[in-house]
Amino acid sequence: MRDPTSLHLLVLDEEWRPLHRLRADHDWRRTVDALLRWNSRWLAIEQSRPHSPLPRWTDIHLTRTLSKRLRPIEIALADHVIRAGNRHFSFREAGLL
């Protein structure tokens, strides 16, 4: 049975279209390697869970921390989207990015 929760990092092009998807449990070096290989300045967090798309404190902390740590290498966090069934929560749409 497939795990209903997941967390992925998406490497995006300049128009925020996905170029590459990485499981968030991979080594951070793989993420940086993918960003360099795809010559990307944008990263997004895509998360799914079975019930509510509303962010938890850990989601907010992850978003803030990742956004802050990407700045020195001139990578920006485009969005953090949490999906639950046919509902979603976007940090960007909510004005949190």
XYZ file of C-alpha atoms in Angstrom:
97
model
C 0.000 0.000 0.000
C 1.292 3.461 -0.928
C 2.096 5.948 1.837
C -0.593 8.685 1.734
C 1.887 11.336 2.869
C 4.771 12.515 0.752
C 7.183 15.397 0.477
C 8.946 16.298 -2.779
C 11.170 19.101 -3.986
C 10.482 20.328 -7.496
C 13.172 21.971 -9.611
C 11.377 24.627 -11.680
C 12.173 26.564 -14.846
C 11.868 30.369 -15.071
C 8.123 30.057 -15.684
C 7.770 27.755 -12.659
C 7.126 24.617 -14.677
C 8.508 21.434 -13.085
C 11.755 20.191 -14.606
C 12.682 17.529 -12.070
C 11.148 15.986 -8.952
C 13.164 14.770 -5.957
C 11.972 12.977 -2.871
C 12.738 15.208 0.082
C 14.442 12.365 1.921
C 17.307 12.372 -0.571
C 20.666 13.828 0.301
C 20.698 17.644 -0.003
C 23.650 17.329 -2.402
C 21.346 15.629 -4.919
C 19.004 18.606 -4.767
C 21.806 21.092 -5.345
C 23.156 18.893 -8.139
C 19.719 18.862 -9.812
C 19.414 22.648 -9.478
C 22.811 23.098 -11.122
C 22.198 20.467 -13.790
C 18.882 22.059 -14.774
C 20.343 25.578 -14.383
C 17.432 26.519 -12.174
C 16.953 29.373 -9.725
C 13.594 28.086 -8.456
C 12.542 25.310 -6.104
C 9.094 24.332 -4.820
C 7.932 22.050 -2.044
C 5.090 19.684 -2.914
C 3.496 17.844 -0.044
C 0.507 15.530 0.167
C -1.351 14.155 3.122
C -4.603 12.254 3.542
C -6.801 14.721 5.440
C -6.329 18.471 5.764
C -4.198 20.695 3.527
C -3.853 23.325 6.254
C -0.216 23.867 7.228
C 1.120 22.654 10.536
C 3.852 24.404 12.485
C 6.426 21.964 11.073
C 5.364 22.905 7.516
C 5.769 26.610 8.267
C 9.167 25.989 9.883
C 10.330 23.919 6.890
C 9.260 26.637 4.452
C 10.941 29.453 6.370
C 14.144 27.502 6.958
C 14.494 26.300 3.367
C 13.725 29.743 1.955
C 16.359 31.345 4.189
C 19.016 28.725 3.405
C 18.505 28.976 -0.346
C 19.093 32.747 -0.512
C 22.916 32.691 -0.268
C 23.128 30.413 -3.315
C 20.651 32.627 -5.224
C 17.892 30.028 -5.324
C 14.349 31.101 -4.454
C 11.474 29.094 -3.072
C 8.575 29.521 -5.504
C 5.911 27.863 -3.354
C 5.052 25.189 -0.825
C 1.856 23.427 -1.810
C 0.089 20.978 0.490
C -2.501 18.724 -1.143
C -5.186 16.672 0.593
C -7.565 14.958 -1.800
C -8.938 17.597 -4.170
C -8.091 20.489 -1.799
C -4.782 22.349 -1.530
C -3.032 25.086 0.407
C -0.438 27.300 -1.282
C 1.947 29.332 0.848
C 2.354 31.777 -2.055
C -1.419 32.211 -2.555
C -1.800 32.784 1.194
C 0.865 35.525 1.062
C 3.346 33.565 3.172
C 6.135 33.646 0.555
